Coordinates of C-alpha atoms in Angstrom, one line a residue:
Chain A
M1 CA -29.0 -0.9 -9.4
Q2 CA -28.2 -0.8 -5.7
L3 CA -24.4 -0.7 -5.1
A4 CA -22.5 -2.0 -2.2
R5 CA -19.9 0.7 -1.4
V6 CA -17.0 1.1 1.0
H7 CA -15.8 4.6 1.8
N8 CA -13.0 6.2 3.8
L9 CA -11.4 3.0 4.8
A10 CA -7.9 4.0 5.9
V11 CA -5.1 1.5 5.7
S12 CA -1.4 1.6 6.5
L13 CA 1.2 1.1 3.8
D14 CA 1.5 -2.5 5.1
G15 CA -2.2 -3.0 4.7
F16 CA -3.6 -2.8 8.2
G17 CA -7.0 -1.0 8.6
A18 CA -6.7 -1.0 12.4
G19 CA -4.0 -1.7 14.9
A20 CA -3.6 -4.6 17.3
D21 CA -5.3 -4.7 20.7
P22 CA -8.3 -2.5 20.2
S23 CA -10.1 -1.4 23.4
L24 CA -12.6 1.1 24.8
D25 CA -9.8 3.6 25.2
A26 CA -8.1 2.8 21.9
P27 CA -10.6 1.9 19.2
F28 CA -7.8 1.5 16.6
G29 CA -5.5 -0.3 19.0
H30 CA -1.9 0.5 18.9
A31 CA -2.4 2.5 15.8
G32 CA -4.0 5.3 17.8
M33 CA -5.6 7.9 15.6
R34 CA -2.9 7.9 13.0
L35 CA -5.0 6.3 10.3
M36 CA -7.6 8.9 10.7
E37 CA -5.6 12.1 10.9
W38 CA -6.4 13.0 7.3
F39 CA -10.1 12.8 8.1
F40 CA -10.5 15.0 11.2
P41 CA -9.9 18.4 9.6
T42 CA -12.4 17.7 6.8
Q43 CA -15.7 19.5 6.7
T44 CA -17.4 16.1 6.5
F45 CA -16.0 15.0 9.9
Q46 CA -16.7 18.3 11.5
A47 CA -20.3 18.3 10.3
Q48 CA -20.7 14.8 11.8
T49 CA -19.4 15.7 15.2
G50 CA -20.9 19.1 15.5
Q51 CA -20.1 20.6 18.8
R52 CA -18.8 17.4 20.3
E53 CA -15.2 17.7 19.1
R54 CA -13.6 20.9 17.9
V55 CA -11.0 20.6 15.3
E56 CA -10.6 23.5 12.9
V57 CA -11.6 22.8 9.4
Q58 CA -8.5 23.2 7.3
G59 CA -8.7 24.4 3.7
A60 CA -5.9 22.0 2.8
S61 CA -8.2 19.2 3.6
D62 CA -10.6 20.0 0.8
P63 CA -9.3 17.4 -1.6
D64 CA -9.7 14.8 1.1
D65 CA -13.2 16.1 1.8
R66 CA -14.2 15.5 -1.8
Y67 CA -13.8 11.8 -1.0
A68 CA -14.9 11.8 2.6
R69 CA -18.3 13.3 1.8
L70 CA -19.2 10.6 -0.8
S71 CA -19.7 8.2 2.1
F72 CA -22.9 10.1 2.9
V73 CA -24.3 10.4 -0.6
G74 CA -27.0 8.0 -1.9
I75 CA -26.7 5.6 1.0
G76 CA -29.9 3.9 2.3
S77 CA -28.5 1.5 4.8
G78 CA -25.3 0.1 6.2
I79 CA -23.5 -3.0 7.4
M80 CA -20.7 -3.2 10.0
G81 CA -18.8 -5.9 11.8
A82 CA -19.0 -6.5 15.5
G83 CA -15.4 -5.2 15.8
K84 CA -16.5 -1.8 14.6
F85 CA -19.6 -1.5 16.7
G86 CA -17.7 -1.7 20.0
P87 CA -14.6 -2.8 21.8
P88 CA -14.0 -6.5 22.4
G89 CA -16.6 -7.8 24.8
W90 CA -19.4 -5.3 24.1
Q91 CA -21.7 -8.2 23.5
H92 CA -21.7 -8.8 27.2
D93 CA -22.7 -5.2 28.0
P94 CA -26.5 -4.8 27.5
A95 CA -26.1 -1.0 27.8
W96 CA -23.6 -0.6 24.9
T97 CA -25.1 1.1 22.0
G98 CA -22.1 2.0 19.9
W99 CA -19.3 4.6 19.9
W100 CA -21.4 7.4 18.5
G101 CA -23.6 8.6 21.4
D102 CA -27.1 9.9 20.8
E103 CA -26.5 11.1 17.2
P104 CA -24.7 8.4 15.2
P105 CA -23.7 9.7 11.8
F106 CA -25.4 7.0 9.8
H107 CA -28.9 8.4 9.5
S108 CA -30.2 5.0 8.2
P109 CA -30.6 1.4 9.3
V110 CA -27.3 -0.3 10.1
F111 CA -26.9 -4.1 10.3
V112 CA -24.3 -5.2 12.8
L113 CA -22.9 -8.6 12.2
T114 CA -22.5 -10.6 15.4
H115 CA -22.8 -14.1 16.6
T116 CA -24.8 -12.9 19.6
P117 CA -27.7 -10.9 18.2
R118 CA -29.8 -8.6 20.5
P119 CA -32.9 -6.5 20.0
S120 CA -32.6 -3.5 17.7
V121 CA -31.8 -0.2 19.2
T122 CA -32.4 3.3 17.8
R123 CA -30.2 6.4 18.5
G124 CA -31.2 9.6 16.7
D125 CA -32.2 8.6 13.2
T126 CA -30.0 5.5 13.1
T127 CA -31.4 2.1 14.0
F128 CA -29.0 -0.7 14.7
H129 CA -30.1 -4.2 13.8
F130 CA -28.1 -7.2 15.0
M131 CA -27.8 -10.4 13.0
S132 CA -25.7 -13.5 12.6
A133 CA -25.4 -13.9 8.9
S134 CA -23.1 -14.5 5.9
P135 CA -22.0 -11.4 4.0
A136 CA -24.5 -12.2 1.2
E137 CA -27.4 -12.6 3.6
A138 CA -26.5 -9.4 5.4
L139 CA -26.3 -7.5 2.1
E140 CA -29.7 -8.8 1.0
A141 CA -31.2 -7.6 4.3
A142 CA -29.5 -4.2 4.0
R143 CA -30.6 -3.8 0.4
Q144 CA -34.2 -4.4 1.3
A145 CA -33.9 -1.8 4.0
A146 CA -32.2 0.8 1.8
G147 CA -35.2 2.2 0.0
G148 CA -33.6 1.7 -3.4
L149 CA -30.4 3.5 -2.4
D150 CA -26.9 2.0 -2.0
V151 CA -25.6 0.0 0.9
R152 CA -22.5 1.2 2.8
I153 CA -20.2 -1.6 4.0
G154 CA -18.8 0.4 7.0
G155 CA -16.0 -1.8 8.2
G156 CA -14.0 -2.7 10.0
P157 CA -11.2 -4.0 7.8
T158 CA -11.9 -7.7 8.5
T159 CA -15.5 -7.3 7.6
V160 CA -14.7 -5.4 4.4
R161 CA -12.2 -8.1 3.5
E162 CA -14.9 -10.8 3.8
F163 CA -17.2 -8.8 1.5
L164 CA -14.3 -8.3 -1.0
A165 CA -13.5 -12.0 -0.9
A166 CA -17.2 -12.9 -1.5
G167 CA -17.2 -10.6 -4.6
L168 CA -19.9 -8.4 -3.1
I169 CA -18.3 -4.9 -3.3
D170 CA -19.1 -2.7 -6.2
H171 CA -17.1 0.4 -5.1
L172 CA -14.1 0.5 -2.8
H173 CA -12.5 3.7 -1.6
V174 CA -9.3 3.1 0.4
V175 CA -7.2 5.8 1.9
Q176 CA -3.6 4.8 2.1
V177 CA -1.6 6.4 4.9
P178 CA 2.2 6.2 4.6
I179 CA 2.8 4.6 7.9
L180 CA 3.8 1.0 8.8
L181 CA 1.7 -0.5 11.6
G182 CA 3.3 -3.9 11.5
R183 CA 0.3 -5.7 13.1
G184 CA -3.5 -5.4 13.4
A185 CA -6.4 -6.2 11.1
H186 CA -5.2 -6.7 7.6
L187 CA -7.4 -5.6 4.7
W188 CA -5.8 -7.3 1.7
R189 CA -4.8 -10.8 2.9
G190 CA -6.0 -13.5 0.6
L191 CA -7.3 -11.3 -2.2
E192 CA -4.9 -12.2 -5.0
G193 CA -6.2 -10.8 -8.3
W194 CA -9.2 -9.2 -6.7
E195 CA -8.6 -5.9 -8.6
R196 CA -8.9 -7.5 -12.1
E197 CA -12.6 -6.9 -12.3
Y198 CA -12.3 -3.3 -11.2
D199 CA -11.1 0.0 -12.6
A200 CA -8.6 1.7 -10.3
V201 CA -7.9 5.3 -10.0
S202 CA -5.7 7.0 -7.4
E203 CA -5.0 10.5 -6.2
T204 CA -2.5 11.9 -3.7
T205 CA -3.6 14.9 -1.6
P206 CA -1.7 17.6 0.3
S207 CA -2.0 15.5 3.4
W208 CA 0.1 12.9 1.7
V209 CA -2.5 10.2 1.8
T210 CA -3.5 8.4 -1.4
H211 CA -7.1 7.9 -2.2
L212 CA -7.6 4.7 -4.2
T213 CA -10.9 4.1 -5.8
F214 CA -11.9 0.7 -7.3
T215 CA -15.1 0.6 -9.3
R216 CA -16.4 -2.7 -10.7
K217 CA -16.1 -2.8 -14.5
E218 CA -19.3 -2.6 -16.3
A219 CA -18.6 -5.8 -18.1
A220 CA -18.2 -7.6 -14.8
R221 CA -21.6 -6.6 -13.5
Chain B
M1 CA 27.9 12.2 3.2
Q2 CA 27.3 9.0 1.2
L3 CA 23.7 8.0 1.2
A4 CA 22.2 4.5 0.8
R5 CA 19.4 4.8 -1.6
V6 CA 16.6 2.6 -3.0
H7 CA 14.9 3.6 -6.2
N8 CA 12.1 2.2 -8.4
L9 CA 11.1 -0.6 -6.1
A10 CA 7.6 -1.5 -7.3
V11 CA 5.3 -3.1 -4.8
S12 CA 1.7 -4.3 -5.0
L13 CA -1.0 -2.8 -2.9
D14 CA -0.6 -5.8 -0.5
G15 CA 3.1 -5.1 -0.2
F16 CA 4.7 -7.7 -2.5
G17 CA 7.8 -6.5 -4.5
A18 CA 7.9 -9.7 -6.5
G19 CA 5.6 -12.6 -7.0
A20 CA 5.9 -16.2 -5.9
D21 CA 7.9 -18.8 -7.8
P22 CA 10.5 -16.8 -9.7
S23 CA 12.3 -18.6 -12.5
L24 CA 14.4 -18.0 -15.5
D25 CA 11.3 -17.4 -17.6
A26 CA 9.5 -15.4 -15.0
P27 CA 11.9 -13.2 -13.0
F28 CA 9.0 -11.7 -11.0
G29 CA 7.2 -15.1 -10.6
H30 CA 3.5 -15.2 -10.9
A31 CA 3.4 -11.4 -10.9
G32 CA 4.7 -11.4 -14.5
M33 CA 5.6 -7.9 -15.5
R34 CA 2.7 -6.2 -13.9
L35 CA 4.8 -4.5 -11.3
M36 CA 7.0 -2.9 -14.0
E37 CA 4.5 -1.7 -16.6
W38 CA 4.8 1.9 -15.4
F39 CA 8.6 1.7 -16.0
F40 CA 8.8 0.3 -19.5
P41 CA 7.5 3.4 -21.4
T42 CA 9.9 5.7 -19.6
Q43 CA 12.8 7.4 -21.3
T44 CA 15.0 6.0 -18.6
F45 CA 14.1 2.4 -19.3
Q46 CA 14.4 2.9 -23.1
A47 CA 17.8 4.5 -22.7
Q48 CA 18.9 1.5 -20.7
T49 CA 17.8 -1.1 -23.1
G50 CA 18.7 0.7 -26.3
Q51 CA 17.9 -1.5 -29.3
R52 CA 17.3 -4.6 -27.3
E53 CA 13.7 -4.0 -26.5
R54 CA 11.4 -1.6 -28.4
V55 CA 8.7 0.0 -26.5
E56 CA 7.6 3.4 -27.6
V57 CA 8.4 6.2 -25.1
Q58 CA 5.1 7.7 -24.1
G59 CA 4.8 11.3 -23.1
A60 CA 2.3 10.3 -20.4
S61 CA 5.2 8.5 -18.6
D62 CA 7.1 11.7 -18.1
P63 CA 6.0 12.1 -14.4
D64 CA 7.2 8.5 -13.8
D65 CA 10.4 9.2 -15.6
R66 CA 11.2 12.0 -13.2
Y67 CA 11.5 9.4 -10.5
A68 CA 12.9 6.6 -12.6
R69 CA 15.9 8.6 -13.7
L70 CA 17.0 9.4 -10.2
S71 CA 18.2 5.9 -9.8
F72 CA 21.1 6.7 -12.1
V73 CA 22.1 10.1 -10.6
G74 CA 25.0 10.3 -8.1
I75 CA 25.4 6.6 -7.7
G76 CA 28.9 5.1 -7.3
S77 CA 28.2 1.5 -6.5
G78 CA 25.4 -0.9 -5.8
I79 CA 24.3 -3.9 -3.7
M80 CA 21.8 -6.5 -4.7
G81 CA 20.5 -9.8 -3.2
A82 CA 21.1 -13.2 -4.7
G83 CA 17.5 -13.4 -5.7
K84 CA 17.8 -10.3 -8.0
F85 CA 21.0 -11.5 -9.7
G86 CA 19.5 -14.6 -11.1
P87 CA 16.8 -17.2 -10.9
P88 CA 16.9 -19.8 -8.1
G89 CA 19.9 -22.0 -8.5
W90 CA 22.1 -19.6 -10.5
Q91 CA 24.8 -20.3 -8.0
H92 CA 25.2 -23.7 -9.5
D93 CA 25.8 -22.3 -13.0
P94 CA 29.3 -21.0 -13.5
A95 CA 28.3 -19.3 -16.8
W96 CA 25.5 -17.2 -15.2
T97 CA 26.5 -13.5 -15.2
G98 CA 23.1 -11.9 -14.5
W99 CA 20.0 -11.0 -16.4
W100 CA 21.5 -8.0 -18.2
G101 CA 23.7 -9.3 -21.0
D102 CA 26.8 -7.5 -22.1
E103 CA 25.7 -4.0 -21.0
P104 CA 24.2 -4.1 -17.6
P105 CA 22.7 -0.7 -16.7
F106 CA 24.6 -0.2 -13.5
H107 CA 27.9 1.3 -14.8
S108 CA 29.6 0.8 -11.4
P109 CA 30.7 -1.9 -9.1
V110 CA 27.8 -4.0 -7.8
F111 CA 28.1 -6.2 -4.7
V112 CA 25.9 -9.4 -4.9
L113 CA 25.0 -10.9 -1.6
T114 CA 25.3 -14.7 -1.7
H115 CA 26.3 -17.5 0.6
T116 CA 28.3 -19.0 -2.2
P117 CA 30.7 -16.3 -3.4
R118 CA 32.5 -16.6 -6.7
P119 CA 35.2 -14.6 -8.5
S120 CA 34.2 -11.1 -9.7
V121 CA 32.9 -10.8 -13.3
T122 CA 32.9 -7.7 -15.5
R123 CA 30.3 -7.0 -18.2
G124 CA 30.5 -3.6 -19.9
D125 CA 31.4 -1.1 -17.3
T126 CA 29.7 -3.0 -14.5
T127 CA 31.8 -5.3 -12.3
F128 CA 29.9 -7.8 -10.1
H129 CA 31.5 -8.7 -6.8
F130 CA 30.1 -11.6 -4.8
M131 CA 30.2 -11.6 -1.0
S132 CA 28.6 -13.3 2.0
A133 CA 28.1 -10.5 4.4
S134 CA 25.7 -8.7 6.7
P135 CA 23.9 -5.7 5.3
A136 CA 26.2 -3.4 7.3
E137 CA 29.3 -5.1 6.0
A138 CA 28.1 -5.0 2.4
L139 CA 27.2 -1.3 2.7
E140 CA 30.7 -0.5 4.1
A141 CA 32.3 -2.4 1.1
A142 CA 30.0 -0.6 -1.4
R143 CA 30.8 2.8 0.2
Q144 CA 34.5 2.3 -0.2
A145 CA 34.0 1.4 -3.9
A146 CA 31.6 4.3 -4.6
G147 CA 34.2 7.0 -5.1
G148 CA 32.5 9.3 -2.7
L149 CA 29.1 8.9 -4.4
D150 CA 26.0 7.2 -3.0
V151 CA 25.2 3.5 -2.9
R152 CA 22.1 2.0 -4.6
I153 CA 20.5 -0.8 -2.7
G154 CA 19.1 -2.5 -5.8
G155 CA 16.7 -5.1 -4.4
G156 CA 15.0 -7.4 -4.5
P157 CA 12.4 -6.7 -1.9
T158 CA 13.8 -9.2 0.7
T159 CA 17.2 -7.6 0.6
V160 CA 15.7 -4.1 0.8
R161 CA 13.6 -5.2 3.8
E162 CA 16.8 -6.4 5.5
F163 CA 18.5 -3.1 5.0
L164 CA 15.4 -1.2 6.2
A165 CA 15.2 -3.3 9.3
A166 CA 18.9 -2.6 10.0
G167 CA 18.3 1.1 9.8
L168 CA 20.7 1.5 6.9
I169 CA 18.5 3.2 4.2
D170 CA 18.6 7.0 3.9
H171 CA 16.3 7.3 0.9
L172 CA 13.5 4.9 -0.2
H173 CA 11.5 5.3 -3.4
V174 CA 8.7 2.9 -3.7
V175 CA 6.3 2.7 -6.6
Q176 CA 2.9 1.4 -5.4
V177 CA 1.0 -0.4 -8.1
P178 CA -2.8 -0.9 -7.5
I179 CA -2.8 -4.7 -7.9
L180 CA -3.1 -7.5 -5.3
L181 CA -0.5 -10.2 -5.8
G182 CA -1.5 -12.2 -2.7
R183 CA 1.9 -14.0 -2.4
G184 CA 5.6 -13.5 -3.1
A185 CA 8.4 -11.5 -1.5
H186 CA 7.0 -9.0 1.0
L187 CA 8.7 -5.6 1.5
W188 CA 7.0 -4.3 4.6
R189 CA 6.8 -7.3 7.0
G190 CA 8.2 -6.6 10.4
L191 CA 8.9 -2.9 10.0
E192 CA 6.4 -1.4 12.5
G193 CA 7.1 2.3 13.0
W194 CA 10.0 2.3 10.5
E195 CA 8.7 5.5 8.9
R196 CA 8.9 7.6 12.0
E197 CA 12.4 8.7 11.3
Y198 CA 11.6 9.7 7.7
D199 CA 9.8 12.4 5.9
A200 CA 7.3 10.9 3.5
V201 CA 5.9 12.5 0.3
S202 CA 3.8 10.8 -2.3
E203 CA 2.6 11.5 -5.8
T204 CA 0.2 9.7 -8.1
T205 CA 0.9 9.8 -11.8
P206 CA -1.3 9.3 -14.9
S207 CA -0.3 5.6 -14.9
W208 CA -2.1 5.4 -11.6
V209 CA 0.9 4.3 -9.7
T210 CA 1.8 6.2 -6.5
H211 CA 5.5 7.2 -6.0
L212 CA 6.3 7.2 -2.3
T213 CA 9.5 8.8 -1.2
F214 CA 10.9 8.4 2.3
T215 CA 13.9 10.6 3.2
R216 CA 15.6 10.3 6.6
K217 CA 14.9 13.3 8.7
E218 CA 18.0 15.4 9.3
A219 CA 17.6 15.1 13.1
A220 CA 17.8 11.3 12.8
R221 CA 21.1 11.3 10.9

């Protein structure tokens, strides 16, 4: 069975997965990088960025890394929303190919949901396909492209919320950061009772974030 | 120094400290008792209720109990909102003296914030005083009645949020329960950046709740 999985989605205590007013200079808007500080010292992040960004890997981040690395295990394709692929208005810039430079960390086909599709573009071993589709349609396309492996729903929070609301997510890993953003893109709105068909486990790490993992109950499959 | 402290305030993953539509039969509204299930097996809860409610104390609840019991240490008085003292409309029932019967678990003066004050009433060793006051005014009255000890801000979530917004809380203990209520009384709304003057620590227990404790930084006092 191919699962639809979400990993490393950081949210504030008040449920925002990104701040307000995202831009080229501030991809997370007014939140800055505060939602991702737990991630930067992990081996997984450092391996992604290679020489591009130097942050010392910290041993204290090992418990976080155990979660972070799962995002890259058993994944055959990905889906992301337009808001994750670029800053507002990227659709009007034909030269925009994502935040990730020549070596995006996805290593698989990624389907970008946008109302203004464009031709596919390849960077490194990642090919971005652009499509205007419902969550279910996008998931079907991504499954077919995944070579039998799982599909990562890569965010942002609004896109993940739509997939959650549609009942399409099998595995959700959320990293709760004890900050209050007050505004931005909310993950949880309108999902009353969503958790009932999932088993939830949680773990707090030395970085004071809490990793929450929801896995669909067998009986609900 | 007398601290203003909040303990054992359970919130859903989407930030609701009580469900919608509270009533005499459903004090937490549509949330039922799901926010408090971590609390019932603790020694602290069982000691409160004595013979009234029989739930077996479970050893697995010991980590939760370490937090739960702090709510009863060093407290000289309390404050609660009208919504915690009774179901909607209790102000029109002269015979209503709270949910807690003849032996409320507070063992100290409790100030109930209501726009329709009534004469004080004593049950056991708890005396309820009723006042229409701002958070700051209520805290001043509670401090004077606390015999030098701390003041418990006892909820509900709307009242705690008002005290948080007014900068009056020194210690906040929140119990995050991994459920999505979708609606009800929200704790976090409008508190952007509130945590900046606090040190945060968190711990997940075998009941899968996460205890978050915010303590005001010394420099901010």
